[in-house]
Coordinates of C-alpha atoms in Angstrom, one line a residue:
X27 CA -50.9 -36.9 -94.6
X28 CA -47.8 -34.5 -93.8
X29 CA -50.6 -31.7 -93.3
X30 CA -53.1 -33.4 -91.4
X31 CA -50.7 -34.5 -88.6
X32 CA -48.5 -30.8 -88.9
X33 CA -52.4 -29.6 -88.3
X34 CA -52.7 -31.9 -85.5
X35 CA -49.4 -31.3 -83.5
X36 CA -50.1 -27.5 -84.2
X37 CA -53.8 -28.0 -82.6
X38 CA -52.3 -29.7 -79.6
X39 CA -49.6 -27.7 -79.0
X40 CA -51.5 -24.6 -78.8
X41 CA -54.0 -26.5 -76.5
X42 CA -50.8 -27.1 -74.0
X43 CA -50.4 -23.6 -74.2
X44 CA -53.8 -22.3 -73.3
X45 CA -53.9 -25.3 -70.7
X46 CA -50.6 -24.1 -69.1
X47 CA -51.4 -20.1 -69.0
X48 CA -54.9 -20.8 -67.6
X49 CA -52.5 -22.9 -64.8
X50 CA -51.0 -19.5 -64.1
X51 CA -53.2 -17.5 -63.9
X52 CA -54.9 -19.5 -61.5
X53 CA -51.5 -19.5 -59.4
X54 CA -51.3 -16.0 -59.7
X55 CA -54.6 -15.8 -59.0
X56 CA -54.2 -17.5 -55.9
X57 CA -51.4 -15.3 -54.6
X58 CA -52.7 -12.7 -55.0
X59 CA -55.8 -13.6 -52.9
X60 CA -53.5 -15.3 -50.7
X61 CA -50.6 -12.1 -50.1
X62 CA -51.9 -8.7 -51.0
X63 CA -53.1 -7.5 -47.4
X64 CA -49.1 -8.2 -46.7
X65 CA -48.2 -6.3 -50.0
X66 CA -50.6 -3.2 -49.5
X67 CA -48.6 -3.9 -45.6
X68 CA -45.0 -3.5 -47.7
X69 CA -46.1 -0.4 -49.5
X70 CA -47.6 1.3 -46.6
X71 CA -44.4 0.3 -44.7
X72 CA -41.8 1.2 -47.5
X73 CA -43.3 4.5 -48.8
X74 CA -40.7 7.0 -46.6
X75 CA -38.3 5.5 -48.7
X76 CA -39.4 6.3 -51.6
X77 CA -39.3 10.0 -51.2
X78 CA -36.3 12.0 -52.2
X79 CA -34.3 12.7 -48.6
X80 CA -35.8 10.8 -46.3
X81 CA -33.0 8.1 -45.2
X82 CA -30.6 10.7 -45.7
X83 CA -32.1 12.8 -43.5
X84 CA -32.7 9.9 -40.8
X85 CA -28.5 9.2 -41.0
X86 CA -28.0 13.1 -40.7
X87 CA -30.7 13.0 -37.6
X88 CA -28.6 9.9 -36.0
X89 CA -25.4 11.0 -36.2
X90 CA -26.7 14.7 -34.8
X91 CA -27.8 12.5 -31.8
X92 CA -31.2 12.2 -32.9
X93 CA -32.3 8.7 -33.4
X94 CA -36.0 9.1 -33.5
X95 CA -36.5 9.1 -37.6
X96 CA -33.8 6.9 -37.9
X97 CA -35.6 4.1 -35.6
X98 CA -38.8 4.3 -37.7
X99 CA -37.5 3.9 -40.2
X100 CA -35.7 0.9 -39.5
X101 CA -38.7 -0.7 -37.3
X102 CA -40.4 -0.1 -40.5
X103 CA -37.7 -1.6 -42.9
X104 CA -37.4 -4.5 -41.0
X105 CA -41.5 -5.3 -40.3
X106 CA -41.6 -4.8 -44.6
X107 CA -38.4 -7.2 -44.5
X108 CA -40.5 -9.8 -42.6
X109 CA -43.3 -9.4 -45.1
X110 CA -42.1 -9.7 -48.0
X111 CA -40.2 -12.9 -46.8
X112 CA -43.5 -14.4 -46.5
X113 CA -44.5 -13.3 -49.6
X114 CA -41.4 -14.9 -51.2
X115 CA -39.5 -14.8 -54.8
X116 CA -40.9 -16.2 -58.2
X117 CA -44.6 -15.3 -58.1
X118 CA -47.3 -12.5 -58.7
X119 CA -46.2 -10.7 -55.7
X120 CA -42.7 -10.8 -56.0
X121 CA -41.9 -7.5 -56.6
X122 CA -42.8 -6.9 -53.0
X123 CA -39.7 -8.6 -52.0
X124 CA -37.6 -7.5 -54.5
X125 CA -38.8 -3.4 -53.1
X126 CA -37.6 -4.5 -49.7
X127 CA -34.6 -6.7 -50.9
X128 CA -33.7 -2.4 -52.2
X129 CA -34.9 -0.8 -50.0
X130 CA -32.5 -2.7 -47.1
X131 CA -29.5 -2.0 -49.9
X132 CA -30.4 1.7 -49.4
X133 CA -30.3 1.4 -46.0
X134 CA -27.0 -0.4 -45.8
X135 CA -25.0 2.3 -48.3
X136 CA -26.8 5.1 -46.1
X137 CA -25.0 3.6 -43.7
X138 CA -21.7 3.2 -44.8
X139 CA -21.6 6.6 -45.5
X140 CA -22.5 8.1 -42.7
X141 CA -20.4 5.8 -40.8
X142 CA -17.0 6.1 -42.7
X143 CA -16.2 9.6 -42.6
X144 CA -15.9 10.6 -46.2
X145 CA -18.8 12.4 -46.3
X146 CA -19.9 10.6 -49.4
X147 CA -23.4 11.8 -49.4
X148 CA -21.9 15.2 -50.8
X149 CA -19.3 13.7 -53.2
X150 CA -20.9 12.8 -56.9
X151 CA -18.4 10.3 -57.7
X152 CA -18.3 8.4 -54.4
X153 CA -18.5 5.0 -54.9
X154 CA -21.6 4.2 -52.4
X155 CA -23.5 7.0 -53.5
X156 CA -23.8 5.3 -56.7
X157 CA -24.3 2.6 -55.1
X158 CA -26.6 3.8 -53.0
X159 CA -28.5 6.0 -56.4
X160 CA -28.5 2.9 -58.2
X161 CA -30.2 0.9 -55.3
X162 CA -32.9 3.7 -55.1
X163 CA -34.0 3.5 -58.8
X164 CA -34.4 0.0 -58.9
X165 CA -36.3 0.3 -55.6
X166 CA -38.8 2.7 -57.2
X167 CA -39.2 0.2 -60.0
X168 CA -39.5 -2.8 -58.3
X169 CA -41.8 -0.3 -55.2
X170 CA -43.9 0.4 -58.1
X171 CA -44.8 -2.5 -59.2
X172 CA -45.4 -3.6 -55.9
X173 CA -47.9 -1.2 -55.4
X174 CA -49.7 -2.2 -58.8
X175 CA -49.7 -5.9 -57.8
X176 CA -51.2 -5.3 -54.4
X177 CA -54.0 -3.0 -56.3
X178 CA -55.1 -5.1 -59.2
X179 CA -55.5 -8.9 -59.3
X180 CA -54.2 -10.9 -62.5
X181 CA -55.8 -9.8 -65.6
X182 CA -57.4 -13.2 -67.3
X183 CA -56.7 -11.6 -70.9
X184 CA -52.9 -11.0 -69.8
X185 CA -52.8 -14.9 -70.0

């Protein structure tokens, strides 16, 4: 009797299982359908900032009194910003938010540095250029994965 009903919890357990990753990859399903033109938007948007120099270079433009790289980049920072606030945390898309959520980190130890007169960009050890490396690696992670989501709907045999 023990086995029959171990049998029978086992059977409906792994029933609620199936039942609840079918629910999810419907959910995912759906936001993908639902946010990927904004995602392909994000990665279109954020892709200067994932090459090696380029907000460095924008700062070093600026604070030569040319603000025109600088500008694009933050018009595009802040359009990608607005995107992926859309998009929103805790789904399939999420690591859209998260590239922008590092890519505005970035941005804001970029311009610390060039702003406080240290000249940290050159200084290994500086505190913000850590900072700023470690914000940059976890952008390319998260930037990647964005692009990989925006790409390939939710696999059914991931589920």
């Amino acid at each position: 009797m023990k086995k029959i009903i171990t049998l029978l919890t086992l059977t409906i357990l792994s029933l609620s299982v199936q039942a609840f990753d079918q629910e999810k990859f419907k959910t995912d399903t759906g936001y993908y359908n639902l946010y990927r033109g904004k995602a392909k938007a994000i990665v279109i948007l954020l892709t200067p900032f994932n090459t090696s120099n380029s907000v460095k270079e924008a700062f070093d433009l600026y604070s030569q009194g040319d603000p025109t790289k600088w500008r694009n980049l933050v018009g595009r920072l802040n359009e990608a910003r607005q995107k992926g606030q859309e998009i929103g945390a805790f789904n399939y898309m999420s690591s859209c938010l998260n590239a922008t959520i590092q890519a505005d980190l970035m941005w804001n130890y970029a311009a610390t540095m060039t702003t406080n007169g240290l000249d940290e960009w050159n200084d290994p050890n500086a505190f913000n250029l850590k900072m700023y490396n470690q914000a940059k690696r976890n952008f390319e992670l998260e930037f990647s994965d964005c692009k990989s989501v925006s790409r390939t709907p939710p696999n059914k045999e991931d589920y």
